[in-house]
Coordinates of C-alpha atoms and ligand atoms in Angstrom, one line a residue:
X1 CA -94.0 127.0 66.0
X2 CA -90.8 125.6 67.5
X3 CA -89.8 124.2 64.2
X4 CA -90.7 127.4 62.4
X5 CA -88.6 129.4 64.7
X6 CA -85.8 126.8 64.5
X7 CA -85.7 127.1 60.6
X8 CA -85.5 130.8 60.8
X9 CA -82.7 131.1 63.3
X10 CA -79.8 130.6 61.0
X11 CA -81.3 133.4 58.7
X12 CA -81.7 135.7 61.6
X13 CA -78.2 134.9 62.8
X14 CA -76.8 136.6 59.8
X15 CA -78.0 139.9 61.1
X16 CA -77.0 139.1 64.7
X17 CA -80.7 138.5 65.6
X18 CA -82.7 135.7 67.1
X19 CA -86.3 134.9 66.0
X20 CA -89.0 135.2 68.9
X21 CA -92.7 134.7 69.3
X22 CA -94.1 138.2 68.7
X23 CA -96.3 140.1 71.2
X24 CA -99.0 140.1 68.6
X25 CA -99.6 138.4 65.4
X26 CA -101.2 141.0 63.2
X27 CA -103.1 144.3 63.2
X28 CA -106.5 144.3 64.8
X29 CA -109.0 144.2 62.0
X30 CA -111.8 145.9 63.9
X31 CA -109.7 148.7 64.8
X32 CA -108.5 149.0 61.2
X33 CA -112.1 148.9 59.9
X34 CA -113.2 151.7 62.3
X35 CA -110.3 153.9 61.2
X36 CA -111.2 153.2 57.5
X37 CA -114.9 154.2 58.3
X38 CA -113.9 157.3 60.1
X39 CA -111.6 158.4 57.0
X40 CA -114.7 157.9 54.7
X41 CA -112.7 157.2 51.4
X42 CA -114.5 157.2 48.1
X43 CA -113.3 153.8 47.5
X44 CA -112.5 150.9 49.7
X45 CA -110.9 147.6 48.6
X46 CA -110.6 144.4 50.5
X47 CA -108.6 141.2 50.1
X48 CA -107.8 137.9 52.0
X49 CA -111.5 137.6 52.9
X50 CA -115.0 138.8 52.7
X51 CA -117.0 141.4 54.8
X52 CA -120.1 140.6 56.7
X53 CA -123.4 142.2 55.7
X54 CA -123.3 144.5 58.8
X55 CA -119.9 146.0 57.8
X56 CA -120.9 146.3 54.3
X57 CA -124.0 148.3 55.3
X58 CA -121.8 150.6 57.3
X59 CA -119.4 151.3 54.4
X60 CA -122.4 152.0 52.1
X61 CA -123.9 154.3 54.6
X62 CA -120.5 156.2 54.7
X63 CA -120.8 156.6 51.0
X64 CA -117.9 154.3 50.2
X65 CA -117.6 152.3 46.8
X66 CA -116.6 148.8 47.9
X67 CA -114.4 146.5 45.9
X68 CA -113.9 142.8 46.9
X69 CA -110.9 140.7 45.6
X70 CA -111.7 137.3 44.2
X71 CA -109.6 134.5 42.6
X72 CA -112.5 132.4 41.6
X73 CA -116.0 132.8 40.3
X74 CA -117.4 131.4 43.7
X75 CA -115.6 134.2 45.5
X76 CA -116.7 136.8 42.9
X77 CA -120.3 135.7 43.6
X78 CA -119.8 135.8 47.4
X79 CA -118.8 139.3 47.1
X80 CA -121.8 140.1 44.9
X81 CA -124.1 138.4 47.5
X82 CA -122.8 140.8 50.3
X83 CA -123.4 143.8 47.9
X84 CA -119.9 144.8 46.6
X85 CA -120.0 147.4 43.9
X86 CA -117.1 145.8 42.0
X87 CA -114.8 142.8 42.1
X88 CA -111.2 142.7 41.4
X89 CA -110.6 139.5 39.5
X90 CA -107.0 138.7 40.4
X91 CA -105.4 136.2 38.2
X92 CA -102.4 134.0 39.2
X93 CA -100.0 136.2 37.2
X94 CA -100.4 139.0 39.7
X95 CA -97.6 140.2 42.0
X96 CA -98.1 139.9 45.7
X97 CA -100.6 137.9 47.8
X98 CA -103.3 135.8 46.5
X99 CA -106.6 136.9 47.9
X100 CA -108.2 133.4 48.0
X101 CA -110.6 132.8 50.8
X102 CA -112.9 130.0 49.7
X103 CA -111.6 126.5 48.6
X104 CA -107.9 125.6 48.4
X105 CA -105.2 128.0 47.1
X106 CA -103.8 125.5 44.4
X107 CA -107.1 125.2 42.7
X108 CA -107.7 128.9 42.8
X109 CA -104.4 129.5 40.7
X110 CA -106.6 130.7 37.7
X111 CA -105.0 132.9 34.9
X112 CA -106.4 136.3 34.2
X113 CA -107.6 135.3 30.6
X114 CA -109.7 132.5 32.2
X115 CA -110.8 134.2 35.3
X116 CA -111.9 137.6 34.0
X117 CA -114.6 136.5 31.5
X118 CA -116.0 133.9 33.7
X119 CA -116.3 136.7 36.4
X120 CA -117.9 139.1 33.9
X121 CA -120.4 136.5 32.9
X122 CA -121.4 135.8 36.6
X123 CA -121.4 139.3 37.7
X124 CA -122.8 141.3 34.7
X125 CA -126.4 140.2 35.4
X126 CA -126.0 141.4 39.0
X127 CA -124.8 144.8 38.0
X128 CA -121.5 144.2 39.6
X129 CA -118.3 145.6 37.8
X130 CA -115.3 143.5 37.2
X131 CA -111.8 144.9 37.6
X132 CA -109.1 142.8 35.9
X133 CA -105.9 142.2 37.8
X134 CA -102.7 140.1 37.1
X135 CA -100.1 140.5 34.2
X136 CA -101.4 143.8 32.7
X137 CA -98.3 145.8 32.1
X138 CA -99.3 148.0 29.0
X139 CA -102.1 149.5 26.8
X140 CA -102.4 146.2 25.0
X141 CA -103.1 144.5 28.2
X142 CA -105.8 147.1 29.2
X143 CA -107.5 146.7 25.8
X144 CA -107.5 143.0 26.2
X145 CA -109.0 143.1 29.6
X146 CA -111.6 145.4 28.2
X147 CA -112.3 142.9 25.5
X148 CA -112.9 140.4 28.1
X149 CA -115.6 142.5 29.7
X150 CA -113.8 144.2 32.5
X151 CA -114.6 147.7 33.3
X152 CA -111.1 148.6 34.8
X153 CA -107.8 147.2 35.5
X154 CA -105.7 147.0 38.6
X155 CA -101.9 147.2 37.9
X156 CA -99.3 146.6 40.7
X157 CA -96.0 145.3 39.1
X158 CA -96.0 148.0 36.4
X159 CA -96.0 150.8 38.9
X160 CA -93.4 149.2 41.4
X161 CA -90.5 150.6 39.2
X162 CA -91.7 154.1 39.3
X163 CA -89.5 156.5 41.1
X164 CA -92.4 157.3 43.4
X165 CA -92.7 153.7 44.6
X166 CA -91.4 153.4 48.2
X167 CA -89.1 150.4 47.9
X168 CA -85.4 150.1 48.7
X169 CA -82.6 149.9 46.1
X170 CA -82.0 146.2 46.6
X171 CA -85.6 145.5 45.6
X172 CA -85.5 147.9 42.8
X173 CA -82.3 146.4 41.5
X174 CA -83.8 142.9 41.7
X175 CA -86.9 144.1 39.7
X176 CA -84.7 145.7 37.0
X177 CA -83.2 142.3 36.1
X178 CA -86.2 140.0 36.6
X179 CA -88.3 138.0 34.1
X180 CA -91.3 135.9 34.4
X181 CA -89.4 132.8 35.3
X182 CA -87.7 134.6 38.3
X183 CA -91.1 134.8 40.2
X184 CA -92.7 132.1 42.2
X185 CA -95.8 131.9 44.2
X186 CA -94.7 130.9 47.7
X187 CA -96.0 130.8 51.4
X188 CA -92.6 131.1 52.8
X189 CA -92.7 134.9 53.6
X190 CA -96.1 135.2 55.1
X191 CA -97.8 131.8 55.4
X192 CA -100.2 132.8 52.6
X193 CA -99.4 132.2 48.8
X194 CA -97.8 135.4 47.2
X195 CA -95.9 135.9 44.1
X196 CA -92.3 137.2 44.7
X197 CA -88.9 137.3 43.1
X198 CA -87.1 134.1 44.0
X199 CA -84.1 134.9 46.3
X200 CA -82.1 133.1 48.9
X201 CA -84.8 133.0 51.4
X202 CA -87.4 131.4 49.0
X203 CA -84.7 128.8 47.9
X204 CA -83.7 127.9 51.5
X205 CA -87.2 127.5 52.8
X206 CA -88.7 125.9 49.7
X207 CA -88.4 122.3 51.0
X208 CA -90.5 123.3 54.0
X209 CA -93.3 125.1 52.0
X210 CA -96.0 122.7 53.2
X211 CA -94.9 122.9 56.8
X212 CA -94.8 126.6 57.2
X213 CA -97.4 128.1 59.7
X214 CA -100.4 129.8 58.2
X215 CA -100.8 133.6 57.7
X216 CA -100.6 135.7 59.9
X217 CA -98.1 133.5 62.0
X218 CA -95.3 133.1 59.4
X219 CA -95.8 136.7 58.5
X220 CA -95.2 137.8 62.1
X221 CA -92.2 135.5 62.5
X222 CA -90.5 136.6 59.3
X223 CA -91.2 140.4 59.8
X224 CA -88.2 141.4 61.9
X225 CA -85.8 139.4 59.4
X226 CA -87.3 141.2 56.4
X227 CA -87.1 144.5 58.0
X228 CA -83.4 143.8 59.0
X229 CA -82.7 142.8 55.4
X230 CA -84.4 146.0 54.1
X231 CA -82.4 148.1 56.5
X232 CA -79.1 146.5 55.3
X233 CA -80.1 146.9 51.6
X234 CA -79.8 143.0 51.4
X235 CA -82.1 141.3 48.7
X236 CA -81.5 137.8 50.2
X237 CA -84.2 137.8 52.8
X238 CA -86.6 140.5 51.4
X239 CA -90.1 139.7 50.2
X240 CA -89.9 141.3 46.7
X241 CA -93.4 140.9 45.4
X242 CA -93.7 140.9 41.6
X243 CA -95.9 139.6 39.0
X244 CA -95.1 137.6 35.9
X245 CA -95.2 140.7 33.7
X246 CA -92.2 142.2 35.6
X247 CA -89.8 142.2 32.7
X248 CA -92.2 144.6 30.8
X249 CA -92.1 147.2 33.8
X250 CA -90.9 150.7 32.7
X251 CA -89.2 152.9 35.2
X252 CA -91.0 156.1 34.2
X253 CA -92.5 158.6 36.6
X254 CA -96.1 157.5 37.5
X255 CA -97.9 160.4 35.6
X256 CA -95.9 159.6 32.4
X257 CA -96.5 155.8 32.8
X258 CA -100.3 156.7 33.0
X259 CA -100.0 158.9 29.9
X260 CA -98.2 156.2 28.1
X261 CA -100.7 153.5 29.0
X262 CA -103.5 155.7 27.9
X263 CA -101.9 156.3 24.5
X264 CA -101.1 152.6 24.0
X265 CA -104.6 151.6 25.0
X266 CA -106.1 154.0 22.5
X267 CA -103.7 152.6 19.8
X268 CA -104.6 148.9 20.6
X269 CA -108.4 149.6 20.7
X270 CA -108.2 151.4 17.3
X271 CA -106.0 148.5 15.9
X272 CA -108.7 146.2 17.1
X273 CA -111.7 148.0 15.7
X274 CA -109.8 148.5 12.4
X275 CA -109.6 144.7 12.0
X276 CA -112.0 143.3 9.4
Ligands
FMN301 C1 -95.8 145.2 46.1 C2 -97.3 144.8 45.8 C3 -98.0 145.0 47.0 C4 -99.5 144.8 46.9 N1 -100.2 145.1 47.9 C5 -101.6 144.9 47.9 C6 -102.5 145.1 49.0 O1 -102.0 145.6 50.0 N2 -103.8 145.0 48.8 C7 -104.3 144.5 47.6 O2 -105.6 144.3 47.4 N3 -103.6 144.2 46.6 C8 -102.2 144.3 46.6 N4 -101.4 144.1 45.5 C9 -102.0 143.5 44.4 C10 -102.2 144.7 43.4 O3 -103.2 145.5 44.0 C11 -102.8 144.1 42.0 O4 -103.9 143.6 42.1 C12 -101.7 143.2 41.4 O5 -100.4 143.7 41.6 C13 -102.0 143.0 39.9 O6 -101.2 142.2 39.3 P1 -99.8 142.7 38.5 O7 -98.8 142.8 39.7 O8 -99.5 141.7 37.6 O9 -100.1 144.0 37.9 C14 -100.0 144.3 45.7 C15 -99.2 144.0 44.5 C16 -97.7 144.3 44.7 C17 -96.9 144.0 43.5

């Protein structure tokens, strides 16, 4: 902890701040779960871990459709075992955090093309739907995921550049110029591997990647720094989550993007079925 604070001190100093041990490390999961149940959303989605069967039963009793995030077939099967309705199979191309919760992170860096059909084969006999995530940027990608047996896709990076996305201008600017080789999966922001655009913070802390405290400790230690950078409109110390497909993101209003995706998906599906 002392070393982690020491490493962050020069970065904090640029904003006239000092890193400190926070009063709490993260949100209270139990309190969050109770709030979620009280809201009774139609669909609930979980990542970073797995629910116990008692929590699952309460969600089902509240009428919620439950999605669990998996980065390996073992994780997908674990979600099927606790009664998930669907599993989001998240390939290593995806922007943001890896949801891995079994085995080690490095071995769980499986690409969407390898992960989705393996999850489909494992979960289809169990009646659990697979949602493909990671690197899907256009209608061709949706058709490809469907060909692999996915029932739906989950897209993040494609929607980040929509005007509706609540991101600051520094992040938006970085996304506009980024390509696949500008992203990297790193623990330096939160202590948990997450794919982000490489910036000064990633470069500076990269030599210490293996020594960084685990999530949620590093997440809490870097929080005030990232908030100060966001307020200053400074990209150097922001966690700018983005997937490998970032260069294909189109800055359209969300509704127009969805319409475009639907048209492209229809065209790609028709082209595939027209093939001899
Ligand atoms: C900025 C950002 C924030 C995200 N936050 C969450 C989250 O809170 N929970 C979650 O399950 N997935 C989260 N994701 C992952 C997306 O839901 C989705 O699975 C992923 O972006 C798909 O890969 P793509 O970025 O290549 O489209 C996030 C992704 C991004 C880019």
